[in-house]
N, CA, C and O atoms as a CHARMM CRD file, in Angstrom:
* protein
*
  328
    1    1 MET  N     84.03700  82.67200 100.24400 PROA 1      0.00000
    2    1 MET  CA    84.67500  83.75400  99.33900 PROA 1      0.00000
    3    1 MET  C     83.63900  85.05200  99.29300 PROA 1      0.00000
    4    1 MET  O     82.43500  84.80700  99.23000 PROA 1      0.00000
    5    2 GLU  N     83.97700  86.07200  99.31500 PROA 2      0.00000
    6    2 GLU  CA    82.78700  87.21900  99.25400 PROA 2      0.00000
    7    2 GLU  C     82.08000  87.30000  98.04700 PROA 2      0.00000
    8    2 GLU  O     82.45700  86.78600  96.99500 PROA 2      0.00000
    9    3 LYS  N     81.09700  87.92100  98.19700 PROA 3      0.00000
   10    3 LYS  CA    80.32400  88.36300  96.81000 PROA 3      0.00000
   11    3 LYS  C     81.02900  89.34100  96.14300 PROA 3      0.00000
   12    3 LYS  O     81.75600  90.11000  96.77200 PROA 3      0.00000
   13    4 PRO  N     80.89900  89.41200  94.88700 PROA 4      0.00000
   14    4 PRO  CA    81.43300  90.56200  94.05000 PROA 4      0.00000
   15    4 PRO  C     80.98600  91.96100  94.49700 PROA 4      0.00000
   16    4 PRO  O     79.82800  92.15800  94.86500 PROA 4      0.00000
   17    5 LYS  N     81.81100  92.82400  94.46500 PROA 5      0.00000
   18    5 LYS  CA    81.47700  94.29400  94.83800 PROA 5      0.00000
   19    5 LYS  C     80.60700  94.90900  93.51900 PROA 5      0.00000
   20    5 LYS  O     79.70200  95.73700  93.62000 PROA 5      0.00000
   21    6 ALA  N     81.04700  94.36600  92.38500 PROA 6      0.00000
   22    6 ALA  CA    80.28900  94.92200  91.20100 PROA 6      0.00000
   23    6 ALA  C     80.78400  94.02100  90.02000 PROA 6      0.00000
   24    6 ALA  O     81.86200  93.42700  90.05700 PROA 6      0.00000
   25    7 ILE  N     79.90400  93.96800  88.96500 PROA 7      0.00000
   26    7 ILE  CA    80.32300  93.25900  87.62800 PROA 7      0.00000
   27    7 ILE  C     80.60400  94.37800  86.69800 PROA 7      0.00000
   28    7 ILE  O     79.87300  95.36300  86.59900 PROA 7      0.00000
   29    8 ARG  N     81.76200  94.17600  85.97500 PROA 8      0.00000
   30    8 ARG  CA    82.14100  95.31400  84.92800 PROA 8      0.00000
   31    8 ARG  C     82.48100  94.41500  83.64000 PROA 8      0.00000
   32    8 ARG  O     82.84300  93.24200  83.73100 PROA 8      0.00000
   33    9 THR  N     82.32800  95.08000  82.47700 PROA 9      0.00000
   34    9 THR  CA    82.51200  94.45500  81.21400 PROA 9      0.00000
   35    9 THR  C     83.83700  95.12500  80.73700 PROA 9      0.00000
   36    9 THR  O     83.96600  96.34900  80.76000 PROA 9      0.00000
   37   10 VAL  N     84.72800  94.35900  80.34300 PROA 10     0.00000
   38   10 VAL  CA    85.83300  94.76100  79.48300 PROA 10     0.00000
   39   10 VAL  C     85.68300  95.33900  78.21700 PROA 10     0.00000
   40   10 VAL  O     85.18500  94.63000  77.34200 PROA 10     0.00000
   41   11 ASP  N     86.04900  96.60600  77.91500 PROA 11     0.00000
   42   11 ASP  CA    85.60800  97.40700  76.61800 PROA 11     0.00000
   43   11 ASP  C     86.59900  96.92300  75.64400 PROA 11     0.00000
   44   11 ASP  O     87.51700  96.14900  75.91700 PROA 11     0.00000
   45   12 GLU  N     86.34300  97.44700  74.45500 PROA 12     0.00000
   46   12 GLU  CA    86.97700  96.90900  73.07300 PROA 12     0.00000
   47   12 GLU  C     88.64700  97.40100  73.34600 PROA 12     0.00000
   48   12 GLU  O     89.49700  96.87300  72.62900 PROA 12     0.00000
   49   13 LEU  N     89.00000  98.22100  74.19000 PROA 13     0.00000
   50   13 LEU  CA    90.24200  98.53600  74.32200 PROA 13     0.00000
   51   13 LEU  C     90.98500  97.77700  75.60700 PROA 13     0.00000
   52   13 LEU  O     92.10200  98.11200  76.00200 PROA 13     0.00000
   53   14 GLY  N     90.24400  96.76800  76.16400 PROA 14     0.00000
   54   14 GLY  CA    90.75300  96.15800  77.16900 PROA 14     0.00000
   55   14 GLY  C     90.65400  96.70100  78.55100 PROA 14     0.00000
   56   14 GLY  O     91.31600  96.17700  79.44700 PROA 14     0.00000
   57   15 ARG  N     89.91100  97.66400  78.77400 PROA 15     0.00000
   58   15 ARG  CA    89.67700  98.40500  79.91700 PROA 15     0.00000
   59   15 ARG  C     88.44000  98.03600  80.69500 PROA 15     0.00000
   60   15 ARG  O     87.42000  97.61900  80.14600 PROA 15     0.00000
   61   16 ILE  N     88.57600  98.21600  82.07900 PROA 16     0.00000
   62   16 ILE  CA    87.34700  98.01900  82.94300 PROA 16     0.00000
   63   16 ILE  C     87.45000  99.38500  83.97500 PROA 16     0.00000
   64   16 ILE  O     88.46100 100.04500  84.21900 PROA 16     0.00000
   65   17 VAL  N     86.38100  99.53800  84.37700 PROA 17     0.00000
   66   17 VAL  CA    86.21900 100.74700  85.30500 PROA 17     0.00000
   67   17 VAL  C     86.15100 100.21200  86.68500 PROA 17     0.00000
   68   17 VAL  O     85.26000  99.40600  86.95400 PROA 17     0.00000
   69   18 ILE  N     86.96100 100.56200  87.53800 PROA 18     0.00000
   70   18 ILE  CA    86.70000 100.35700  88.87500 PROA 18     0.00000
   71   18 ILE  C     85.73300 101.30600  89.65500 PROA 18     0.00000
   72   18 ILE  O     85.87700 102.52700  89.70800 PROA 18     0.00000
   73   19 PRO  N     84.78400 100.63700  90.22200 PROA 19     0.00000
   74   19 PRO  CA    83.62800 101.58300  90.57500 PROA 19     0.00000
   75   19 PRO  C     84.10300 102.44800  91.71900 PROA 19     0.00000
   76   19 PRO  O     85.01000 102.05300  92.45200 PROA 19     0.00000
   77   20 ALA  N     83.50700 103.63500  91.89300 PROA 20     0.00000
   78   20 ALA  CA    83.80700 104.64600  92.87300 PROA 20     0.00000
   79   20 ALA  C     83.81600 104.09100  94.30600 PROA 20     0.00000
   80   20 ALA  O     84.73100 104.35500  95.08600 PROA 20     0.00000
   81   21 GLN  N     82.82700 103.35500  94.61200 PROA 21     0.00000
   82   21 GLN  CA    82.96100 102.72900  95.91100 PROA 21     0.00000
   83   21 GLN  C     84.04700 101.91300  96.22700 PROA 21     0.00000
   84   21 GLN  O     84.57400 101.96600  97.33800 PROA 21     0.00000
   85   22 VAL  N     84.42900 101.15800  95.34000 PROA 22     0.00000
   86   22 VAL  CA    85.77100 100.41300  95.47900 PROA 22     0.00000
   87   22 VAL  C     86.91500 101.25500  95.76700 PROA 22     0.00000
   88   22 VAL  O     87.67500 101.14700  96.72900 PROA 22     0.00000
   89   23 ARG  N     86.96000 102.19400  94.73200 PROA 23     0.00000
   90   23 ARG  CA    88.13500 103.14200  94.85400 PROA 23     0.00000
   91   23 ARG  C     88.26300 103.96100  96.20600 PROA 23     0.00000
   92   23 ARG  O     89.35900 104.27900  96.66800 PROA 23     0.00000
   93   24 ALA  N     87.24200 104.22700  96.70700 PROA 24     0.00000
   94   24 ALA  CA    87.08500 104.92400  97.91700 PROA 24     0.00000
   95   24 ALA  C     87.48200 103.98600  99.14300 PROA 24     0.00000
   96   24 ALA  O     88.34200 104.26800  99.97700 PROA 24     0.00000
   97   25 MET  N     86.81400 102.97500  99.11800 PROA 25     0.00000
   98   25 MET  CA    87.32800 101.70500 100.06100 PROA 25     0.00000
   99   25 MET  C     88.89000 101.52200 100.13000 PROA 25     0.00000
  100   25 MET  O     89.42800 101.25200 101.20400 PROA 25     0.00000
  101   26 MET  N     89.51700 101.65200  99.11800 PROA 26     0.00000
  102   26 MET  CA    90.81700 101.20500  98.85300 PROA 26     0.00000
  103   26 MET  C     91.72400 102.62600  98.95300 PROA 26     0.00000
  104   26 MET  O     92.94600 102.48500  98.95500 PROA 26     0.00000
  105   27 ASP  N     91.20300 103.90300  99.03200 PROA 27     0.00000
  106   27 ASP  CA    91.76400 105.16500  99.12800 PROA 27     0.00000
  107   27 ASP  C     92.50300 105.27200  97.81300 PROA 27     0.00000
  108   27 ASP  O     93.65600 105.69900  97.87600 PROA 27     0.00000
  109   28 TRP  N     91.96700 104.92000  96.53100 PROA 28     0.00000
  110   28 TRP  CA    92.64200 104.96900  95.18900 PROA 28     0.00000
  111   28 TRP  C     91.95700 106.23200  94.62000 PROA 28     0.00000
  112   28 TRP  O     90.75000 106.27200  94.38000 PROA 28     0.00000
  113   29 ASN  N     92.79600 107.24800  94.42200 PROA 29     0.00000
  114   29 ASN  CA    92.48500 108.46800  93.88300 PROA 29     0.00000
  115   29 ASN  C     93.19500 108.52100  92.38300 PROA 29     0.00000
  116   29 ASN  O     93.96300 107.67500  91.92700 PROA 29     0.00000
  117   30 THR  N     92.74400 109.71800  91.74700 PROA 30     0.00000
  118   30 THR  CA    93.09900 109.98900  90.29300 PROA 30     0.00000
  119   30 THR  C     94.58300 109.87600  90.41300 PROA 30     0.00000
  120   30 THR  O     95.21500 110.29400  91.38200 PROA 30     0.00000
  121   31 ASN  N     95.18700 109.18700  89.20000 PROA 31     0.00000
  122   31 ASN  CA    96.56400 108.93600  88.95900 PROA 31     0.00000
  123   31 ASN  C     97.28000 108.13200  90.07300 PROA 31     0.00000
  124   31 ASN  O     98.49200 108.29100  90.22300 PROA 31     0.00000
  125   32 CYS  N     96.61100 107.30300  90.83500 PROA 32     0.00000
  126   32 CYS  CA    97.12600 106.41300  91.76700 PROA 32     0.00000
  127   32 CYS  C     97.71100 105.30900  91.13800 PROA 32     0.00000
  128   32 CYS  O     97.04000 104.65400  90.34100 PROA 32     0.00000
  129   33 ALA  N     99.16600 104.94100  91.45300 PROA 33     0.00000
  130   33 ALA  CA    99.68300 103.93200  90.71400 PROA 33     0.00000
  131   33 ALA  C     99.33700 102.54000  91.15400 PROA 33     0.00000
  132   33 ALA  O     99.46500 102.33000  92.36000 PROA 33     0.00000
  133   34 LEU  N     98.90800 101.51500  90.37600 PROA 34     0.00000
  134   34 LEU  CA    98.37700 100.29200  90.77500 PROA 34     0.00000
  135   34 LEU  C     99.36100  99.15300  90.19300 PROA 34     0.00000
  136   34 LEU  O     99.76400  99.27400  89.03600 PROA 34     0.00000
  137   35 GLU  N     99.76300  98.02100  90.99600 PROA 35     0.00000
  138   35 GLU  CA   100.43200  97.07900  90.57200 PROA 35     0.00000
  139   35 GLU  C     99.37400  95.84400  90.13000 PROA 35     0.00000
  140   35 GLU  O     98.43800  95.46700  90.83500 PROA 35     0.00000
  141   36 VAL  N     99.70300  95.33400  88.90200 PROA 36     0.00000
  142   36 VAL  CA    98.74900  94.34100  88.59500 PROA 36     0.00000
  143   36 VAL  C     99.50900  92.87200  88.66200 PROA 36     0.00000
  144   36 VAL  O    100.49900  92.52500  88.01700 PROA 36     0.00000
  145   37 TRP  N     98.85000  92.20900  89.50800 PROA 37     0.00000
  146   37 TRP  CA    99.26300  90.80100  89.74000 PROA 37     0.00000
  147   37 TRP  C     98.70600  89.65700  89.30400 PROA 37     0.00000
  148   37 TRP  O     97.51300  89.60900  89.60300 PROA 37     0.00000
  149   38 VAL  N     99.10900  88.68200  88.69400 PROA 38     0.00000
  150   38 VAL  CA    98.35500  87.63000  87.91100 PROA 38     0.00000
  151   38 VAL  C     98.51500  86.26300  88.49600 PROA 38     0.00000
  152   38 VAL  O     99.63200  85.75000  88.43300 PROA 38     0.00000
  153   39 ASN  N     97.49000  85.58600  89.08100 PROA 39     0.00000
  154   39 ASN  CA    97.57000  84.27400  89.70100 PROA 39     0.00000
  155   39 ASN  C     96.90600  83.30000  88.52200 PROA 39     0.00000
  156   39 ASN  O     95.70900  83.01300  88.54300 PROA 39     0.00000
  157   40 GLU  N     97.68000  82.89800  87.64800 PROA 40     0.00000
  158   40 GLU  CA    97.03400  82.11300  86.63500 PROA 40     0.00000
  159   40 GLU  C     96.31600  80.70000  87.12300 PROA 40     0.00000
  160   40 GLU  O     95.33900  80.23100  86.53900 PROA 40     0.00000
  161   41 THR  N     96.90600  80.12500  88.21100 PROA 41     0.00000
  162   41 THR  CA    96.41000  78.82600  88.55700 PROA 41     0.00000
  163   41 THR  C     94.94200  79.09300  89.21200 PROA 41     0.00000
  164   41 THR  O     94.02800  78.28200  89.06200 PROA 41     0.00000
  165   42 ALA  N     94.79900  80.28200  89.94000 PROA 42     0.00000
  166   42 ALA  CA    93.44000  80.53600  90.62300 PROA 42     0.00000
  167   42 ALA  C     92.70500  81.26800  89.64200 PROA 42     0.00000
  168   42 ALA  O     91.51300  81.42100  89.90800 PROA 42     0.00000
  169   43 GLY  N     93.12100  81.75700  88.57400 PROA 43     0.00000
  170   43 GLY  CA    92.41900  82.53900  87.60800 PROA 43     0.00000
  171   43 GLY  C     92.06500  83.96100  88.15300 PROA 43     0.00000
  172   43 GLY  O     91.00100  84.51200  87.87200 PROA 43     0.00000
  173   44 GLU  N     92.98200  84.49600  88.91700 PROA 44     0.00000
  174   44 GLU  CA    92.89800  85.80700  89.51400 PROA 44     0.00000
  175   44 GLU  C     93.67500  86.99700  89.03600 PROA 44     0.00000
  176   44 GLU  O     94.86400  86.80600  88.78000 PROA 44     0.00000
  177   45 VAL  N     93.19700  88.14000  88.88700 PROA 45     0.00000
  178   45 VAL  CA    94.04600  89.29400  88.65400 PROA 45     0.00000
  179   45 VAL  C     93.95400  90.05800  89.94400 PROA 45     0.00000
  180   45 VAL  O     92.84900  90.21500  90.46400 PROA 45     0.00000
  181   46 ILE  N     95.05400  90.54600  90.49900 PROA 46     0.00000
  182   46 ILE  CA    95.00000  91.28500  91.87600 PROA 46     0.00000
  183   46 ILE  C     95.59600  92.60700  91.78600 PROA 46     0.00000
  184   46 ILE  O     96.73000  92.75800  91.33100 PROA 46     0.00000
  185   47 LEU  N     94.85200  93.60400  92.21500 PROA 47     0.00000
  186   47 LEU  CA    95.34700  95.10500  92.12900 PROA 47     0.00000
  187   47 LEU  C     95.86500  95.36000  93.48600 PROA 47     0.00000
  188   47 LEU  O     95.32000  94.92900  94.50200 PROA 47     0.00000
  189   48 LYS  N     97.08400  96.17500  93.46300 PROA 48     0.00000
  190   48 LYS  CA    97.60400  96.58500  94.78400 PROA 48     0.00000
  191   48 LYS  C     98.07400  97.94900  94.45600 PROA 48     0.00000
  192   48 LYS  O     98.54900  98.20200  93.34900 PROA 48     0.00000
  193   49 ALA  N     97.94800  98.85700  95.41600 PROA 49     0.00000
  194   49 ALA  CA    98.48900 100.18000  95.33100 PROA 49     0.00000
  195   49 ALA  C    100.04900  99.97400  95.20800 PROA 49     0.00000
  196   49 ALA  O    100.60100  99.17000  95.96000 PROA 49     0.00000
  197   50 HSD  N    100.72100 100.64200  94.33100 PROA 50     0.00000
  198   50 HSD  CA   102.06500 100.46700  94.12800 PROA 50     0.00000
  199   50 HSD  C    102.93100 101.35400  95.21600 PROA 50     0.00000
  200   50 HSD  O    102.78400 102.56500  95.38200 PROA 50     0.00000
  201   51 THR  N    103.86600 100.51000  95.92600 PROA 51     0.00000
  202   51 THR  CA   104.74800 100.91700  96.91000 PROA 51     0.00000
  203   51 THR  C    106.16100 101.35300  96.22600 PROA 51     0.00000
  204   51 THR  O    106.58700 100.62200  95.33100 PROA 51     0.00000
  205   52 HSD  N    106.82400 102.37000  96.55500 PROA 52     0.00000
  206   52 HSD  CA   108.01600 102.61800  96.06700 PROA 52     0.00000
  207   52 HSD  C    109.00500 101.80300  97.04400 PROA 52     0.00000
  208   52 HSD  O    108.66800 101.46000  98.17700 PROA 52     0.00000
  209   53 PHE  N    110.14300 101.56000  96.52900 PROA 53     0.00000
  210   53 PHE  CA   111.24500 100.71000  97.52200 PROA 53     0.00000
  211   53 PHE  C    112.59900 101.02900  97.00300 PROA 53     0.00000
  212   53 PHE  O    112.82800 101.36500  95.84100 PROA 53     0.00000
  213   54 CYS  N    113.56100 100.88900  98.03600 PROA 54     0.00000
  214   54 CYS  CA   114.81500 101.18600  97.76700 PROA 54     0.00000
  215   54 CYS  C    115.48100 100.31300  96.53400 PROA 54     0.00000
  216   54 CYS  O    115.23600  99.11100  96.42500 PROA 54     0.00000
  217   55 THR  N    116.25400 100.94300  95.70900 PROA 55     0.00000
  218   55 THR  CA   116.67600 100.21600  94.42700 PROA 55     0.00000
  219   55 THR  C    117.73900  99.21000  94.91200 PROA 55     0.00000
  220   55 THR  O    118.05300  98.27200  94.18000 PROA 55     0.00000
  221   56 TYR  N    118.29700  99.37600  96.11100 PROA 56     0.00000
  222   56 TYR  CA   119.43900  98.38400  96.47900 PROA 56     0.00000
  223   56 TYR  C    118.98500  97.51800  97.47700 PROA 56     0.00000
  224   56 TYR  O    119.49000  96.39600  97.44200 PROA 56     0.00000
  225   57 CYS  N    118.06300  97.76500  98.47200 PROA 57     0.00000
  226   57 CYS  CA   118.03300  96.80300  99.60400 PROA 57     0.00000
  227   57 CYS  C    116.41900  96.49400  99.76100 PROA 57     0.00000
  228   57 CYS  O    116.03300  95.78300 100.68800 PROA 57     0.00000
  229   58 GLY  N    115.52000  97.04800  98.83500 PROA 58     0.00000
  230   58 GLY  CA   114.09500  96.77600  99.02300 PROA 58     0.00000
  231   58 GLY  C    113.31100  97.54900 100.09100 PROA 58     0.00000
  232   58 GLY  O    112.08900  97.40900 100.11100 PROA 58     0.00000
  233   59 GLU  N    113.94800  98.40400 101.03600 PROA 59     0.00000
  234   59 GLU  CA   113.19300  99.24500 102.19600 PROA 59     0.00000
  235   59 GLU  C    112.35200 100.10400 101.40600 PROA 59     0.00000
  236   59 GLU  O    112.63100 100.65400 100.34000 PROA 59     0.00000
  237   60 THR  N    111.17500 100.15100 102.14100 PROA 60     0.00000
  238   60 THR  CA   110.04500 101.09600 101.77900 PROA 60     0.00000
  239   60 THR  C    109.70100 102.38200 102.65200 PROA 60     0.00000
  240   60 THR  O    108.69800 103.07600 102.48800 PROA 60     0.00000
  241   61 GLU  N    110.63500 102.57800 103.54800 PROA 61     0.00000
  242   61 GLU  CA   110.24800 103.73900 104.65500 PROA 61     0.00000
  243   61 GLU  C    111.28800 104.88900 104.18400 PROA 61     0.00000
  244   61 GLU  O    112.33000 104.50900 103.64900 PROA 61     0.00000
  245   62 ASN  N    111.09100 106.07400 104.33000 PROA 62     0.00000
  246   62 ASN  CA   111.97900 107.36700 104.42300 PROA 62     0.00000
  247   62 ASN  C    112.81800 107.34500 103.17400 PROA 62     0.00000
  248   62 ASN  O    113.98500 107.73600 103.18200 PROA 62     0.00000
  249   63 LEU  N    112.18000 106.85900 102.04200 PROA 63     0.00000
  250   63 LEU  CA   112.83900 106.93200 100.62000 PROA 63     0.00000
  251   63 LEU  C    113.26000 108.43100 100.09400 PROA 63     0.00000
  252   63 LEU  O    112.61600 109.37900 100.54300 PROA 63     0.00000
  253   64 LYS  N    114.15700 108.63800  99.30000 PROA 64     0.00000
  254   64 LYS  CA   114.57300 109.89200  98.56500 PROA 64     0.00000
  255   64 LYS  C    114.58300 109.34700  97.03200 PROA 64     0.00000
  256   64 LYS  O    115.18100 108.34400  96.64000 PROA 64     0.00000
  257   65 GLU  N    113.76500 110.25700  96.23100 PROA 65     0.00000
  258   65 GLU  CA   113.80000 109.93100  94.84800 PROA 65     0.00000
  259   65 GLU  C    115.18100 110.62600  94.16300 PROA 65     0.00000
  260   65 GLU  O    115.65000 111.70600  94.52200 PROA 65     0.00000
  261   66 PHE  N    115.62100 109.92500  93.29800 PROA 66     0.00000
  262   66 PHE  CA   116.87000 110.38200  92.53800 PROA 66     0.00000
  263   66 PHE  C    116.85600 109.66900  91.08200 PROA 66     0.00000
  264   66 PHE  O    116.90000 108.44100  91.00600 PROA 66     0.00000
  265   67 ASN  N    116.79800 110.43000  90.01900 PROA 67     0.00000
  266   67 ASN  CA   116.68300 110.03100  88.73300 PROA 67     0.00000
  267   67 ASN  C    115.62500 108.68300  88.60100 PROA 67     0.00000
  268   67 ASN  O    115.87600 107.58700  88.10100 PROA 67     0.00000
  269   68 LYS  N    114.47200 109.12000  89.17100 PROA 68     0.00000
  270   68 LYS  CA   113.38000 108.25700  89.14000 PROA 68     0.00000
  271   68 LYS  C    113.51900 106.70700  89.67200 PROA 68     0.00000
  272   68 LYS  O    112.87900 105.71600  89.32300 PROA 68     0.00000
  273   69 ARG  N    114.46500 106.82700  90.53400 PROA 69     0.00000
  274   69 ARG  CA   114.71300 105.57100  91.45800 PROA 69     0.00000
  275   69 ARG  C    114.77800 106.02400  92.74500 PROA 69     0.00000
  276   69 ARG  O    115.09500 107.19700  92.94200 PROA 69     0.00000
  277   70 TYR  N    114.48400 105.15600  93.82200 PROA 70     0.00000
  278   70 TYR  CA   114.41700 105.37400  95.20200 PROA 70     0.00000
  279   70 TYR  C    115.51200 104.71000  95.94400 PROA 70     0.00000
  280   70 TYR  O    115.94100 103.59200  95.65900 PROA 70     0.00000
  281   71 ILE  N    115.95500 105.47800  96.94100 PROA 71     0.00000
  282   71 ILE  CA   117.11000 104.94100  97.90900 PROA 71     0.00000
  283   71 ILE  C    116.65400 105.43900  99.29800 PROA 71     0.00000
  284   71 ILE  O    116.13300 106.52900  99.53600 PROA 71     0.00000
  285   72 CYS  N    116.94800 104.42400 100.19900 PROA 72     0.00000
  286   72 CYS  CA   116.71000 104.66700 101.63400 PROA 72     0.00000
  287   72 CYS  C    118.12100 105.18700 102.34400 PROA 72     0.00000
  288   72 CYS  O    119.20600 104.92600 101.82600 PROA 72     0.00000
  289   73 PRO  N    118.01800 105.87100 103.45600 PROA 73     0.00000
  290   73 PRO  CA   119.10400 106.57200 104.13000 PROA 73     0.00000
  291   73 PRO  C    120.08100 105.55800 104.33100 PROA 73     0.00000
  292   73 PRO  O    121.22800 105.90100 104.04700 PROA 73     0.00000
  293   74 ALA  N    119.89700 104.21800 104.81200 PROA 74     0.00000
  294   74 ALA  CA   121.27600 103.51400 105.01500 PROA 74     0.00000
  295   74 ALA  C    122.01900 103.28500 103.66300 PROA 74     0.00000
  296   74 ALA  O    123.24300 103.41200 103.63100 PROA 74     0.00000
  297   75 CYS  N    121.32900 102.96000 102.57400 PROA 75     0.00000
  298   75 CYS  CA   122.08800 102.66000 101.46300 PROA 75     0.00000
  299   75 CYS  C    122.60800 103.99600 100.86200 PROA 75     0.00000
  300   75 CYS  O    123.61600 103.96400 100.15600 PROA 75     0.00000
  301   76 GLN  N    121.98900 105.12900 101.10000 PROA 76     0.00000
  302   76 GLN  CA   122.62400 106.46500 100.64500 PROA 76     0.00000
  303   76 GLN  C    123.87600 106.63800 101.47400 PROA 76     0.00000
  304   76 GLN  O    124.93100 107.05400 100.99600 PROA 76     0.00000
  305   77 SER  N    123.72500 106.33100 102.61400 PROA 77     0.00000
  306   77 SER  CA   124.94900 106.49800 103.63000 PROA 77     0.00000
  307   77 SER  C    126.08600 105.60200 103.29600 PROA 77     0.00000
  308   77 SER  O    127.23500 106.04400 103.30300 PROA 77     0.00000
  309   78 ALA  N    125.80200 104.26400 102.98300 PROA 78     0.00000
  310   78 ALA  CA   126.76700 103.35800 102.46300 PROA 78     0.00000
  311   78 ALA  C    127.47200 103.80500 101.20100 PROA 78     0.00000
  312   78 ALA  O    128.69500 103.74900 101.07400 PROA 78     0.00000
  313   79 ILE  N    126.64000 104.25100 100.27500 PROA 79     0.00000
  314   79 ILE  CA   127.31800 104.67200  99.05000 PROA 79     0.00000
  315   79 ILE  C    128.23800 105.91500  99.23300 PROA 79     0.00000
  316   79 ILE  O    129.31900 106.02100  98.65400 PROA 79     0.00000
  317   80 SER  N    127.67200 106.94700 100.17200 PROA 80     0.00000
  318   80 SER  CA   128.46600 107.96800 100.30900 PROA 80     0.00000
  319   80 SER  C    129.89600 107.73000 100.89800 PROA 80     0.00000
  320   80 SER  O    130.78700 108.57300 100.79100 PROA 80     0.00000
  321   81 LYS  N    130.06100 106.49000 101.54700 PROA 81     0.00000
  322   81 LYS  CA   131.39900 105.95900 102.13500 PROA 81     0.00000
  323   81 LYS  C    132.19900 105.40700 101.06900 PROA 81     0.00000
  324   81 LYS  O    133.35600 105.15800 101.40600 PROA 81     0.00000
  325   82 LEU  N    131.90700 105.16000  99.92500 PROA 82     0.00000
  326   82 LEU  CA   132.49300 104.49200  98.86400 PROA 82     0.00000
  327   82 LEU  C    133.77100 105.39000  98.43600 PROA 82     0.00000
  328   82 LEU  O    134.49200 105.03400  97.50400 PROA 82     0.00000
């Protein structure tokens, strides 16, 4: 296992600061949406950049947003034929 990149303390509101060096490495900018994953068995919290996906099939490419949801061209075409 690698050495930690930094040690941070959780503040009174439950927040931690992700160091600028780590954010730059991950290309995470202000207002970047992150997913929080928990592996209780290993005692790990994993952060990943959020990826939008098609509401119907899970596709992640060429999505269009509609009413705060995403749809891929294949599902959009299938729905238009109904």
